[in-house]
XYZ file of C-alpha atoms in Angstrom:
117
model
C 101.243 146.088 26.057
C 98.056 144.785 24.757
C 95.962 141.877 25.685
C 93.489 140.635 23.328
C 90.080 139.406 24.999
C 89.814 135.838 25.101
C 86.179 134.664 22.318
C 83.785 133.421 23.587
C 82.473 129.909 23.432
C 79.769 128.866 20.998
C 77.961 127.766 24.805
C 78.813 131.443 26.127
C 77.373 133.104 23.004
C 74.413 130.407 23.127
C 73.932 131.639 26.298
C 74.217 135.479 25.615
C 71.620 134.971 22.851
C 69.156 132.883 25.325
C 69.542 135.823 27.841
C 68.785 138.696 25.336
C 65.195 137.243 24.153
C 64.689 136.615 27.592
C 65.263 140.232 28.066
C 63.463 140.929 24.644
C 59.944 138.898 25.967
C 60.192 139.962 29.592
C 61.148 144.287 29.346
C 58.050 145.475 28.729
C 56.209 143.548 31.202
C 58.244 144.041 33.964
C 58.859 147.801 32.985
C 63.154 147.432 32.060
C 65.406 149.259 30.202
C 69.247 147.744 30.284
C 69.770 151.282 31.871
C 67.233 150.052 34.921
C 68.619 146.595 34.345
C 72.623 148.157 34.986
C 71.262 150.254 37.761
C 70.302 147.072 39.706
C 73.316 145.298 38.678
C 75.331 148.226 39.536
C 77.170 148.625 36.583
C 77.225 150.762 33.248
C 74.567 150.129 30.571
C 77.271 149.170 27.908
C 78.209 146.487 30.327
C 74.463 145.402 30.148
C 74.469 145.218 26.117
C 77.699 143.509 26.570
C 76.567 140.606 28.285
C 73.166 140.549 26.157
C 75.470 140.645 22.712
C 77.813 138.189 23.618
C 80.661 140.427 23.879
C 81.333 139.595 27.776
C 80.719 136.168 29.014
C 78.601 135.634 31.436
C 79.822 134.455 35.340
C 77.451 133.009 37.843
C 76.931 136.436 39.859
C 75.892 138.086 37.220
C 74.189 135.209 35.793
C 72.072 134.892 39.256
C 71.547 138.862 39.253
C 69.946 138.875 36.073
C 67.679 135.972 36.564
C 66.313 138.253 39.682
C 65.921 140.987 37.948
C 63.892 138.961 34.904
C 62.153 136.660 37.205
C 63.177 133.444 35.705
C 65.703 130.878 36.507
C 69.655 130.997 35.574
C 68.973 127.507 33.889
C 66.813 129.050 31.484
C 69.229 131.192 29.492
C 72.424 129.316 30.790
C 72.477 125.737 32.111
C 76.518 125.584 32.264
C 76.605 128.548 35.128
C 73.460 126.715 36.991
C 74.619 123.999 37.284
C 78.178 125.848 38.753
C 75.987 127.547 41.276
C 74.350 124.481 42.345
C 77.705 122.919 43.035
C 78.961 126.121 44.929
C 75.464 125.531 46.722
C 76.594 122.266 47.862
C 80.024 123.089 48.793
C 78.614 125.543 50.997
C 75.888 123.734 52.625
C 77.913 120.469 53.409
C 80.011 122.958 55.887
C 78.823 122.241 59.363
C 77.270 125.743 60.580
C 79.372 127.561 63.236
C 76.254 126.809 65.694
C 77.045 123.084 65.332
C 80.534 123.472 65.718
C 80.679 124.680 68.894
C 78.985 123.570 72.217
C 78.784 125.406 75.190
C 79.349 123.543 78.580
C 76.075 122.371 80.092
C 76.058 123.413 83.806
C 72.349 121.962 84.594
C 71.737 117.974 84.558
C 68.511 116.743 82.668
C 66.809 117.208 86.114
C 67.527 121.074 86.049
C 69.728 120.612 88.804
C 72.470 123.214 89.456
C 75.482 120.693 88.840
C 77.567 122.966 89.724
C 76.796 123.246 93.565
């Protein structure tokens, strides 16, 4: 059985383009190959080109990988997937942190009393 790959949006393949002359302006100058680029990414160079050509779309870890790795921000080549990070960003940050959550039992007054004893 064979599935056929979903196309890409005009905004993916917008985005795909914006990334590549990113990549274009910025290899030289920061010393890349896609080889180097799928090395840091950990994946294949042919899933590099992919994401560059518009063949694969784009998702917000890779998205956020790449903008490391070409020193700019993720809005720059793809607005759509920064402004999905941002809202994972505050998803995560309106969680109350674990230190908050719990308290520990005070056993000294404000005096430094033993209150205990």
């Amino acid at each position: 059985m064979s599935t056929k790959k979903k196309p890409l949006t005009q905004e993916q393949l917008e985005d795909a383009r914006r990334l590549k002359a990113i990549y274009e302006k910025k290899k030289n100058e920061l010393g890349l190959s896609q080889e180097s680029v799928a090395d840091k990414m950990g994946m294949g160079q042919s899933g590099v080109g992919a994401l560059f050509n518009g063949i694969n779309a784009l998702n917000a870890y890779n998205a956020a990988l790449l903008a490391k790795i070409l020193k700019v921000s993720v809005e720059e080549f793809s607005p759509s997937i920064a402004r999905e990070i941002y809202e994972m960003y505050e998803a995560v940050s309106m969680q109350p942190s674990l230190r908050s959550e719990y308290e520990y039992p005070c056993f000294f007054s404000c005096s430094g009393r033993d209150v205990l004893t």
